[in-house]
Coordinates of C-alpha atoms in Angstrom, one line a residue:
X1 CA 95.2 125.0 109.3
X2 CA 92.0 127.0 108.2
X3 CA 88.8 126.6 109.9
X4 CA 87.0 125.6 106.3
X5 CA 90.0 122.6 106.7
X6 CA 88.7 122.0 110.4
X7 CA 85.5 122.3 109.7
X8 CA 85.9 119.6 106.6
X9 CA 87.8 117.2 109.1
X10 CA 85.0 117.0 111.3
X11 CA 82.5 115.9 109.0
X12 CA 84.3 113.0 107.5
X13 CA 85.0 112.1 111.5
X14 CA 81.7 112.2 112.1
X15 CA 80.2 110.2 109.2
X16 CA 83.3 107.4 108.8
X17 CA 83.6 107.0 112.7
X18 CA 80.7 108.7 114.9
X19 CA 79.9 111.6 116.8
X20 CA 82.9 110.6 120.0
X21 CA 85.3 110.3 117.6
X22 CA 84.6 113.7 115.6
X23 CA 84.7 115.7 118.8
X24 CA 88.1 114.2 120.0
X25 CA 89.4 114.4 116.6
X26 CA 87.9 118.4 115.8
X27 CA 89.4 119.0 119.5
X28 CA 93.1 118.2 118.8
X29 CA 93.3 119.6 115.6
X30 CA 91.9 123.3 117.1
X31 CA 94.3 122.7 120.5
X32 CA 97.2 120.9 119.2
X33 CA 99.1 118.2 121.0
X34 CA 97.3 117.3 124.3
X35 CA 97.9 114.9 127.4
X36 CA 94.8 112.3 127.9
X37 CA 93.2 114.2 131.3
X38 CA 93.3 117.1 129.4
X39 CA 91.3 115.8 126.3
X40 CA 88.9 114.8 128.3
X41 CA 88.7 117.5 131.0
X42 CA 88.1 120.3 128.1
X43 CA 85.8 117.8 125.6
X44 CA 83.7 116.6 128.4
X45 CA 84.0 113.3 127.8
X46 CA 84.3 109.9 129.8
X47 CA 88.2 108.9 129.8
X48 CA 87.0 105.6 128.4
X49 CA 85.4 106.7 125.6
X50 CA 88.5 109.2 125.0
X51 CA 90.9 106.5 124.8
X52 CA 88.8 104.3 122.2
X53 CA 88.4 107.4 119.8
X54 CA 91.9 108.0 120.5
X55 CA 92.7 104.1 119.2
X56 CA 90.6 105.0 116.3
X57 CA 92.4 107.4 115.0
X58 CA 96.1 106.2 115.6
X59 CA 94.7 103.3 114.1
X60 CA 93.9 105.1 110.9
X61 CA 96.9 107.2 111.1
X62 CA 94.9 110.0 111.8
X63 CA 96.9 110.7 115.0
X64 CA 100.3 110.5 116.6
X65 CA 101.3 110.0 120.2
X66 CA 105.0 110.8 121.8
X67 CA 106.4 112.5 124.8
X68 CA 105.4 115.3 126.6
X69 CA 106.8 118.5 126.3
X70 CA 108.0 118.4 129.6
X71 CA 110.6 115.8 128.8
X72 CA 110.5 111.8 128.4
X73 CA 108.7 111.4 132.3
X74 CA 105.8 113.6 131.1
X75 CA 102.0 112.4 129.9
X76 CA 102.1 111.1 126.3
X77 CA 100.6 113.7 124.4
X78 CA 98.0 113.7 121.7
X79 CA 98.7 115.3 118.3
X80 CA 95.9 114.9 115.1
X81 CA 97.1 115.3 111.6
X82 CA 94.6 117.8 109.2
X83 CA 96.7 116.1 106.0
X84 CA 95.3 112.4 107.2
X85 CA 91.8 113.2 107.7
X86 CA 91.6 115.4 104.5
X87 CA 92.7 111.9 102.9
X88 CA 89.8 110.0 103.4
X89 CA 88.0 112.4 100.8
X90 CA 89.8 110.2 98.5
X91 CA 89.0 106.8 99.7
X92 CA 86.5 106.0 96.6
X93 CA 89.2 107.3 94.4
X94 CA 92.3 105.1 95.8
X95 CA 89.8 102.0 95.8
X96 CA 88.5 102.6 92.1
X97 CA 92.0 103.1 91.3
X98 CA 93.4 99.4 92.7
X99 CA 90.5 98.3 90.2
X100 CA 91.3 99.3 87.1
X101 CA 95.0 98.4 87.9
X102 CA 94.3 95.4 89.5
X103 CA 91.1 93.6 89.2
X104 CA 88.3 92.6 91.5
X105 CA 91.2 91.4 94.1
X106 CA 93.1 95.0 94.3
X107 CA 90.3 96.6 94.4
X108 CA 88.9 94.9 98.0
X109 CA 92.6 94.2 99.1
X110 CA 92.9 98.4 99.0
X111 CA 89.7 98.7 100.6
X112 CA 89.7 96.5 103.3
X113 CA 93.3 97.9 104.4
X114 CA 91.5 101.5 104.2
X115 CA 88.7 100.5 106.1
X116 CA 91.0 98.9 109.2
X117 CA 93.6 101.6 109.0
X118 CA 96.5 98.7 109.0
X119 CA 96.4 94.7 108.3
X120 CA 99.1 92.1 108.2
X121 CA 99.0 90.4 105.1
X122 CA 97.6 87.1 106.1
X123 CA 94.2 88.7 107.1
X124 CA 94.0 90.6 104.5
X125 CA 94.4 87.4 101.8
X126 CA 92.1 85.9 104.1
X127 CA 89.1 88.4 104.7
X128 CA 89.2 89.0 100.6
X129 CA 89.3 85.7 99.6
X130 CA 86.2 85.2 101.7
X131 CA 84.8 88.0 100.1
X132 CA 85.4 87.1 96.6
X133 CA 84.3 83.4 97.5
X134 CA 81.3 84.5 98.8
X135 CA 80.0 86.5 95.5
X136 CA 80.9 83.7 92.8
X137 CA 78.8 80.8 91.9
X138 CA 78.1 77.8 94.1
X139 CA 80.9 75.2 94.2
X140 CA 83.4 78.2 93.4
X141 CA 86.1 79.3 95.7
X142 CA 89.0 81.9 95.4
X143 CA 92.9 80.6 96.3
X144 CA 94.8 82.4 98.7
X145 CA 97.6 82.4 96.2
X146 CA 95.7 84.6 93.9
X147 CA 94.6 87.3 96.3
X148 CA 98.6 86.5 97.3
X149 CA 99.8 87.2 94.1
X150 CA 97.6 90.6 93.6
X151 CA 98.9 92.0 96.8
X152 CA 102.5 91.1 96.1
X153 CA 102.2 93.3 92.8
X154 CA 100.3 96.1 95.1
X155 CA 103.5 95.6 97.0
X156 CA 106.2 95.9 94.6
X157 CA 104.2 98.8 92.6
X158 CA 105.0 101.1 96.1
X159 CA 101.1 101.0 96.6
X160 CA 100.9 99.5 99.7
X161 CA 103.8 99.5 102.5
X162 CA 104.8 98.5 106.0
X163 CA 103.8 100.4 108.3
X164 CA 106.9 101.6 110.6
X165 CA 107.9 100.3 114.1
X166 CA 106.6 102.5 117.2
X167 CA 109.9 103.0 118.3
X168 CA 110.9 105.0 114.8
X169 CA 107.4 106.8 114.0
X170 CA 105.4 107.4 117.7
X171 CA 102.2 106.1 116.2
X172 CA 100.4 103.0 114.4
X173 CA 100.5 100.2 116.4
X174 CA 102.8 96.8 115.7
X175 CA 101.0 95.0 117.9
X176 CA 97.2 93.2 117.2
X177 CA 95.8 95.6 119.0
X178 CA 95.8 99.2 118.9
X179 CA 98.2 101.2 121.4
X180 CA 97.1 102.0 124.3
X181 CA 96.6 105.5 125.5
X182 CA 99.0 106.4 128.2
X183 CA 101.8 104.2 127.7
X184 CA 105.2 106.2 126.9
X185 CA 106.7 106.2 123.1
X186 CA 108.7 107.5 121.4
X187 CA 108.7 111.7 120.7
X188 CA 106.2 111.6 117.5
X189 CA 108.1 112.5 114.1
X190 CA 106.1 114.5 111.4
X191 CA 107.7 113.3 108.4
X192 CA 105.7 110.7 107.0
X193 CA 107.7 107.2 106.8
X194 CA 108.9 106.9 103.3
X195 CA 110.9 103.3 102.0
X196 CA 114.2 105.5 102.0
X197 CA 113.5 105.6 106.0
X198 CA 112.8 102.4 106.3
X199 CA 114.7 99.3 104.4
X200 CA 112.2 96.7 104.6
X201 CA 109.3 99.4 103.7
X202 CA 108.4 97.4 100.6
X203 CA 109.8 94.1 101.6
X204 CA 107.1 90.5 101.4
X205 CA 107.2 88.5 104.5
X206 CA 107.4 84.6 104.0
X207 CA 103.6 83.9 104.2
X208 CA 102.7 80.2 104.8
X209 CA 98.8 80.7 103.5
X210 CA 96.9 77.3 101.4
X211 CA 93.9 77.1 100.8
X212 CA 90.7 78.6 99.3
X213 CA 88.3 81.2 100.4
X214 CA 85.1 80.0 102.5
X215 CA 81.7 81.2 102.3
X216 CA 79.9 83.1 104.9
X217 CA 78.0 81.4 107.5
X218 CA 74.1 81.0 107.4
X219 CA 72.2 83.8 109.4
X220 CA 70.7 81.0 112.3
X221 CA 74.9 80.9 113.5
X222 CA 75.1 82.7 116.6
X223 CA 77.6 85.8 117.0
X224 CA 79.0 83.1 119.9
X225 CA 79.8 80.6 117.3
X226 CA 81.1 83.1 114.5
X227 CA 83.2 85.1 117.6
X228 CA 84.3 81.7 118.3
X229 CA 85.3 80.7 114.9
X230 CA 87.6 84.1 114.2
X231 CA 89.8 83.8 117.3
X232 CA 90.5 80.4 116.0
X233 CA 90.9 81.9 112.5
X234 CA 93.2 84.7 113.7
X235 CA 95.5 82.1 116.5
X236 CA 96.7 80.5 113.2
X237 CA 100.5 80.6 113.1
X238 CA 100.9 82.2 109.2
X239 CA 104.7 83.8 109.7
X240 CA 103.8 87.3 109.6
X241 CA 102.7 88.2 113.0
X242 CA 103.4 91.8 113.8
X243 CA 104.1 93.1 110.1
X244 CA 101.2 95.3 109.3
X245 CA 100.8 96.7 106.0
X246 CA 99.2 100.3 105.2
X247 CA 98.1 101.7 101.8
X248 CA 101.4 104.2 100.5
X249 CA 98.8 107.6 99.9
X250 CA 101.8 109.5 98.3
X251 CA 102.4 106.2 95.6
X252 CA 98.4 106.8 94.9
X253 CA 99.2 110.3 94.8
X254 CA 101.6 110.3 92.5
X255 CA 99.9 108.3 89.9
X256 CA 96.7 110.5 90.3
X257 CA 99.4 113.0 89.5
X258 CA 100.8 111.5 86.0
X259 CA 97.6 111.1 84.7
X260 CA 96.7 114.7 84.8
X261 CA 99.7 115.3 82.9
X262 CA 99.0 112.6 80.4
X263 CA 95.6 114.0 79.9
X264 CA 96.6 116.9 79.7
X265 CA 99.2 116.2 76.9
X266 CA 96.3 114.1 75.1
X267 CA 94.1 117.3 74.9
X268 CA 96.9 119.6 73.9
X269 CA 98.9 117.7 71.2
X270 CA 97.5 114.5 70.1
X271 CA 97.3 110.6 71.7
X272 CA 100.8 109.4 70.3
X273 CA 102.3 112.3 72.2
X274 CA 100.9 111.3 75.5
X275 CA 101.8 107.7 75.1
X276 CA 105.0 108.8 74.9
X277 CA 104.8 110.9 78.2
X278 CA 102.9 107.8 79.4
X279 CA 106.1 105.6 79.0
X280 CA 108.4 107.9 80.2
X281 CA 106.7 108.5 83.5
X282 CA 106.3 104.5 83.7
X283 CA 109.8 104.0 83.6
X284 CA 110.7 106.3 85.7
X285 CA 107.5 105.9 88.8
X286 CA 109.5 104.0 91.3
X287 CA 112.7 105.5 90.8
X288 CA 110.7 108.8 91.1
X289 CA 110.3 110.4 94.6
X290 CA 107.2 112.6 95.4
X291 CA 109.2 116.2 96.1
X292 CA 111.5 115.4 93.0
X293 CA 111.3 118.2 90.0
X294 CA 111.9 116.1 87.3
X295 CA 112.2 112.4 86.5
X296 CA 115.0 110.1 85.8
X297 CA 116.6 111.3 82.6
X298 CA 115.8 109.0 79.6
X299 CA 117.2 108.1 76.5
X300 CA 115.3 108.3 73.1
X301 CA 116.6 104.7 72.4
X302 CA 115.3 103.6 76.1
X303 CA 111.6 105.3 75.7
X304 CA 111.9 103.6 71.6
X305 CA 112.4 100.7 73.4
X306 CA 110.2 100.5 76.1
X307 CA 106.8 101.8 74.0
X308 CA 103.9 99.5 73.8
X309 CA 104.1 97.2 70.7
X310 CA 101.0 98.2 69.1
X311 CA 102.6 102.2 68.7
X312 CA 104.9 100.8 65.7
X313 CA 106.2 104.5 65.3
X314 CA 109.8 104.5 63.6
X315 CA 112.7 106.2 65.9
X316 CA 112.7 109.4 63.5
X317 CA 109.0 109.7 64.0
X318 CA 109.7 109.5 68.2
X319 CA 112.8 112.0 67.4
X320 CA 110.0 114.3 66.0
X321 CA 107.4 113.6 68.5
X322 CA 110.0 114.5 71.4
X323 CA 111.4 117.2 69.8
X324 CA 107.8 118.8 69.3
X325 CA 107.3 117.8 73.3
X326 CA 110.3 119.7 74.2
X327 CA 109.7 123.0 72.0
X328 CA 105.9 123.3 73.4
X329 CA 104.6 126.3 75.3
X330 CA 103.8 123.9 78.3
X331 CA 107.0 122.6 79.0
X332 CA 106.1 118.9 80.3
X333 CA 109.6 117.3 78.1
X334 CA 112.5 119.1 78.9
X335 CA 116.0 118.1 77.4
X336 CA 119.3 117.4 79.8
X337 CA 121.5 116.0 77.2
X338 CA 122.1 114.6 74.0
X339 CA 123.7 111.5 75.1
X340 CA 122.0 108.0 73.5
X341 CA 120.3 110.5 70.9
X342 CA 119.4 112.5 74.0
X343 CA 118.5 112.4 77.6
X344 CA 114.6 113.7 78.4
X345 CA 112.8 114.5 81.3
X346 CA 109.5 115.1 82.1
X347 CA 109.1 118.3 83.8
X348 CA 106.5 118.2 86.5
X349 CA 107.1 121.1 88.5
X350 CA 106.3 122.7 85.6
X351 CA 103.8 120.2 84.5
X352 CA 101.7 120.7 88.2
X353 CA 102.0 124.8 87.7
X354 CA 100.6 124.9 84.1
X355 CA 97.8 122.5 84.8
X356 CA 96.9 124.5 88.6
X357 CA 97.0 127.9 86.3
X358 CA 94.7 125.9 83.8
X359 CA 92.4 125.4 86.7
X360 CA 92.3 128.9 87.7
X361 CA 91.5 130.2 84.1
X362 CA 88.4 127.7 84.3
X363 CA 87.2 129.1 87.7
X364 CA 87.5 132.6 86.3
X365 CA 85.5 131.5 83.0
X366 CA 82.6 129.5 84.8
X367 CA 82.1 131.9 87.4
X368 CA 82.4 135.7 85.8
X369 CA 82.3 134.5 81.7
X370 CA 84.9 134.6 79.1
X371 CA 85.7 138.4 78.9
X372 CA 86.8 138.4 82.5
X373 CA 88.8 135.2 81.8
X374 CA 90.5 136.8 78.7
X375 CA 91.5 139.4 81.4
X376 CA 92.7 136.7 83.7
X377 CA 95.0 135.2 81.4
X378 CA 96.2 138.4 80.0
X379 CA 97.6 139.5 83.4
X380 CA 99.2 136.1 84.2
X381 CA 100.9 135.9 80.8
X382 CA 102.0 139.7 80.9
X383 CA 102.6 140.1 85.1
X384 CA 102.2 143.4 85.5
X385 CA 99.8 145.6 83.2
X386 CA 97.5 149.0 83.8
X387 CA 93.8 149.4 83.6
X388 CA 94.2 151.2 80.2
X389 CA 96.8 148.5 79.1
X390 CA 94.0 146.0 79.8
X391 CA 91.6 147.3 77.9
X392 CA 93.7 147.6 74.8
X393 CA 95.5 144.2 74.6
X394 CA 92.3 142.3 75.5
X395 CA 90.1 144.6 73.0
X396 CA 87.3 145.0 75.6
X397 CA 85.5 148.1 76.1
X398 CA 86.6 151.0 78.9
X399 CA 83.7 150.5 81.4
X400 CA 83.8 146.7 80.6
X401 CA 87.4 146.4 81.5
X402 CA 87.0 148.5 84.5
X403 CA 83.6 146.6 86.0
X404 CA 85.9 143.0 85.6
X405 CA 89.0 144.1 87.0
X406 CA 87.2 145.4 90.2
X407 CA 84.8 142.3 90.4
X408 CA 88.0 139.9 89.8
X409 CA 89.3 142.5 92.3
X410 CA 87.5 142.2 94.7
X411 CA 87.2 138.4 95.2
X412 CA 91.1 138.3 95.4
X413 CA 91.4 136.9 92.5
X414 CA 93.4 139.9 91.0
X415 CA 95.8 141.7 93.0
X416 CA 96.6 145.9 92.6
X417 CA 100.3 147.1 93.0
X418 CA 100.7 150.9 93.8
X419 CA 104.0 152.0 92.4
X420 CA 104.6 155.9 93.0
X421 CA 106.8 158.0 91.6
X422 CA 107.4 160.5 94.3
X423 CA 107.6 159.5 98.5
X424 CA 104.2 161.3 99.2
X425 CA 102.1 158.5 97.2
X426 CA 100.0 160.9 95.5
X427 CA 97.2 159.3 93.2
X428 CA 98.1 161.3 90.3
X429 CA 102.2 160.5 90.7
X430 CA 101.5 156.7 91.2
X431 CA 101.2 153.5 88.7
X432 CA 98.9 151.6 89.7
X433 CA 99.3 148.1 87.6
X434 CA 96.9 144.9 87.8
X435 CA 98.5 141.4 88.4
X436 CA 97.7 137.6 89.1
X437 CA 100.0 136.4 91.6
X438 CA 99.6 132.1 91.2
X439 CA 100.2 130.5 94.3
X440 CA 97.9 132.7 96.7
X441 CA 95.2 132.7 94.1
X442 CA 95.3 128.9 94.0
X443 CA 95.7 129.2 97.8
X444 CA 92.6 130.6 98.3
X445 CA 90.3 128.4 95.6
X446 CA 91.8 125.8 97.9
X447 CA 89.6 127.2 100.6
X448 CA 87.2 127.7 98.5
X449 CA 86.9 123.7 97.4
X450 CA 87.5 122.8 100.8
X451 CA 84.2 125.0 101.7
X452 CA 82.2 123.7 98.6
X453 CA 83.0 119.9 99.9
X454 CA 82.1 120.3 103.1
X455 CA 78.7 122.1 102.4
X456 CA 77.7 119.4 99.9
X457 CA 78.7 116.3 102.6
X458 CA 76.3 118.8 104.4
X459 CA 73.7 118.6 102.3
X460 CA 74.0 115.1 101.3
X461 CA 73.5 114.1 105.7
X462 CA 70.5 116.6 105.8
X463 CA 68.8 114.8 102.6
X464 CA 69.3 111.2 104.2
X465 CA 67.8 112.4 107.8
X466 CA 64.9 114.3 106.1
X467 CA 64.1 111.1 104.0
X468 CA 65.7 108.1 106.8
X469 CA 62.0 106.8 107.7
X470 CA 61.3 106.3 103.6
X471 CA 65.2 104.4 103.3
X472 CA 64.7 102.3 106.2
X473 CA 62.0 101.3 105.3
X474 CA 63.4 100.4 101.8
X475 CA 66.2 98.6 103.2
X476 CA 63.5 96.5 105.2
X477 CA 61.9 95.5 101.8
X478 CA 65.2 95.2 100.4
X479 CA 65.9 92.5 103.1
X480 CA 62.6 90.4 102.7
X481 CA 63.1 89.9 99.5
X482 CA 66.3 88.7 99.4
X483 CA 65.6 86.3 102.0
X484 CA 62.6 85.0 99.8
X485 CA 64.3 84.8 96.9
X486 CA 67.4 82.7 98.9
X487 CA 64.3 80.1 100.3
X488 CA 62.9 79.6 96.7
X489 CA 59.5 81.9 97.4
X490 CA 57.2 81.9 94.5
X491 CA 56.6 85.8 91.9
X492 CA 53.0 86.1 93.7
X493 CA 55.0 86.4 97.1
X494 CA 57.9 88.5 95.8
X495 CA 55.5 91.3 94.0
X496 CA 53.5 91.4 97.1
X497 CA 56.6 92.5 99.7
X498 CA 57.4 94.9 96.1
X499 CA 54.1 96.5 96.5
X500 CA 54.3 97.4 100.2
X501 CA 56.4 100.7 98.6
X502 CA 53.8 102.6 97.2
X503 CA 54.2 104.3 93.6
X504 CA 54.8 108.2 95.2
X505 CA 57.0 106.6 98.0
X506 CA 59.1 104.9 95.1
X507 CA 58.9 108.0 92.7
X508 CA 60.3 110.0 96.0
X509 CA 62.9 107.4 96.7
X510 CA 64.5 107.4 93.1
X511 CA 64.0 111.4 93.2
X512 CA 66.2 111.0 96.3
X513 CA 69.2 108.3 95.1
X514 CA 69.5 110.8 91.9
X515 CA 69.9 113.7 94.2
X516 CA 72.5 111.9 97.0
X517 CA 74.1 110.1 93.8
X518 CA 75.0 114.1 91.9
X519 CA 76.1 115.0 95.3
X520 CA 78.6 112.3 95.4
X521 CA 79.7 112.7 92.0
X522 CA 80.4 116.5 92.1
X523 CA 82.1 115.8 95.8
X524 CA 84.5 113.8 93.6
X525 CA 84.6 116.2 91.1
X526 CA 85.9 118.6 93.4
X527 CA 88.5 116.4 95.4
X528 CA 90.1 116.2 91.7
X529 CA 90.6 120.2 91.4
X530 CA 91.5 119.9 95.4
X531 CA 94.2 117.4 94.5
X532 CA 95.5 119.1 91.8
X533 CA 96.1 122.5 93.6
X534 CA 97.2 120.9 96.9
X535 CA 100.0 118.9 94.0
X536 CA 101.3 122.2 93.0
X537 CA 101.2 124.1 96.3
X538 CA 103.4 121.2 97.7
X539 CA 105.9 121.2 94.5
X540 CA 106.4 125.0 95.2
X541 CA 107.8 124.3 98.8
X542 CA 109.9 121.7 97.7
X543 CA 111.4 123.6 94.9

């Protein structure tokens, strides 16, 4: 763990779940696992408010719990996961995705299980359905056995899991509330739970839920009556107390994973070609695990088949297409037999390399131009090549050539090899040959993304406090009116509360939501290239 990773981790504490909770969470991940007194001895901080950060984040999965070192009759101690925290980077992108596969109803299903950290499934139905209910038109209500139906798919698509008993993991509570700091569990494992591990990992509970969504209460019910109202809600008897579901990260991951290599086919050959990859990794997504190297092998007649009906392609056209896939540079369709007109598989070991080296070349480009790049790909295609080597094969002049290699050089992006010919290592009796080595180079622009994040969630926090006087205020405004407009007020009175904003104050404000809204964007943009390198460093310890 890097301090640019620590650093990162503290920021998304600190803006998803306060100040308390980032200096408990920024604590554990710089000392490692730690008893409660200690926590709070070396943070400075109440006990009580140490234990309900501590909920927080074994709520969110953000921390694990377990046995002393000492032995079972020690403190529990406190261990946070970097991986975890790192993870809520990718909220928007998990939520946008259950949308476009889902609907309206995946998409809040995802995000209300996101934002509690774990939910039985009954609550979940529940809270969304209110949700939904609560944005259509009057005298329109959403059934529970919609929002039933969307999470069973979420469910049997690997997207969303049970979250594993106490006893087996050490963390995540199975109880209604969250585990209590200080009570003895089980020694913490850190292998994540996977369906393999656990039987019933992807198995529905019988759910007795009828009825429709209900709207929200008018704003003159008091937090008494509402408080009141959800205990009731929550003492109903719905047959799946104590299962609590999580959202599966690596399932998200993966599919984050295939589209990359579908795009990436799509840009390279042409959009019949990556349909094709498209249906093979679709066949083969559950059956896939995350560390695996390739998937199930396929035949031609199965991926014929299984192809959508409106690619009416004949079989010897597919025959061409896959043997054009499997003779390509890139290497995403390899061939492991000629059974049923032959077995393929996609590649994605080899699939997550080429596309992290494609991402390197573009760093290279954007930052020192396309000269320096032509250098870059020249040494990772050739390995191993000297300065005057360099300057012939990429036909670029002497000085040139030398002024890249020592700027690439020098930002470790480029690595020198000394090879002498005799045991004193004189200059004029050594080789000295230039070469890219992949992983630490993709290492290191991993730092590098991580620093870039963390900076702009920076910058984004400073612009809100410079300006929070000018959004408060617009929230105010924001309110009024919408109240107005819910009692029936007439335009004179709705233009009037308008014009309390005055013209510079609104020209600033938009000035401000473009600014904070590029921020956002290009932290996404980033999170992309982080995910992708983060992919292939994980496929090279696996392999």
């Amino acid at each position: 763990m890097t301090a640019q990773e620590v650093r990162l981790c503290g920021l998304l504490l600190q803006e998803h779940f306060g100040e308390v909770v980032e200096r408990i969470g920024t604590h554990l991940l710089r000392a490692g696992a730690q008893n409660l007194r200690t926590i709070a001895n070396e943070t400075n901080t109440p006990l009580d408010l140490v234990k309900k950060s501590l909920c927080v984040l074994v709520q969110h999965g953000a921390c694990e719990f377990g046995s002393g070192r000492r032995g079972p009759g020690s403190p529990v101690e406190y261990r946070a996961s970097c991986e975890r925290v790192l993870r809520v980077l990718r909220y928007p992108r998990y939520i946008y995705t259950a949308k476009t596969l889902y609907g309206d109803t995946g998409e809040l299903i995802v995000e209300e299980v996101l934002q509690r950290g774990h939910m039985t499934m009954s609550n979940t139905v529940k809270t969304v359905a209110d949700r939904l209910t609560h944005n259509m038109e009057e005298g329109r209500s959403m059934e529970y056995s919609e929002v039933v139906s969307a999470f069973s798919k979420l469910v049997e698509t690997h997207f969303l899991q049970r979250c594993p008993p106490v006893a087996e993991m050490g963390t995540a509570a199975t109880s209604a509330t969250p585990a209590t700091p200080g009570t003895p569990a089980a020694p913490a494992s850190t292998a994540p739970p996977t369906a393999e591990s656990n039987p019933d990992c992807y198995k529905l509970p019988h759910v007795t839920l009828t009825g429709r969504g209900k709207r929200r209460r008018s704003s003159d019910d008091s937090e008494e009556q509402r408080g009141g109202k959800k205990a009731k809600m929550d003492s109903e008897s719905c047959g799946d107390e104590g299962i609590y579901w999580q959202v599966n990260f690596e399932r998200f991951h993966q599919h984050f994973r295939d589209q990359a290599i579908i795009s990436a086919v799509a840009s390279k050959l042409d959009q019949t070609s990556s349909e094709i990859v498209r249906t093979m990794l679709r066949m083969s997504e559950v059956t896939t695990t995350q560390t695996a190297a390739y998937t199930q092998p396929l035949s031609a007649n199965e991926i014929f088949r299984s192809l959508p009906p409106n690619y009416s392609i004949s079989r010897p056209i597919l025959d061409q297409y896959l043997s054009l896939l499997v003779d390509d540079p890139m290497e995403f369709v390899g061939k492991s037999g000629d059974s049923g007109g032959g077995m393929y598989v996609v590649n994605l070991q080899r699939a997550l390399a080429n596309l992290a080296r494609a991402t390197l070349e573009s760093v290279v480009q954007e930052r020192f131009g396309s000269r320096s790049a032509r250098i870059f790909r020249l040494l990772l295609r050739k390995r191993h090549l000297e300065q005057k080597q360099v300057e012939d094969f990429a036909m670029i002049p002497a000085k040139e050539a030398k002024d890249m290699l020592y700027t690439l050089l020098s930002e470790n992006l480029v690595q020198l090899q000394e090879i002498p010919k005799t045991p004193d290592h004189a200059p004029s009796r050594t080789f000295y040959l230039y070469t890219v080595n992949q992983l630490p180079t993709a290492r290191l622009l991993l730092q590098h993304c991580y620093k870039t994040v963390a900076n702009l969630i920076e910058r984004r926090l400073f612009e809100t406090k410079e300006n929070k006087r000018l959004l408060e205020k617009s929230q105010r405004i924001e309110a009024i009116l919408a109240s107005l407009q819910a009692s029936g007020a007439e335009p004179e009175q709705l233009t009037e509360v308008e014009e309390m904003i005055t013209a510079p104050e609104r020209q600033q404000l938009e000035a401000l939501r473009h600014h904070i809204n590029k921020l956002d964007s290009t932290e996404n943009q980033v999170d992309e290239t982080v995910f992708l390198l983060e992919s292939y460093i994980f496929s090279t310890k696996t392999k």
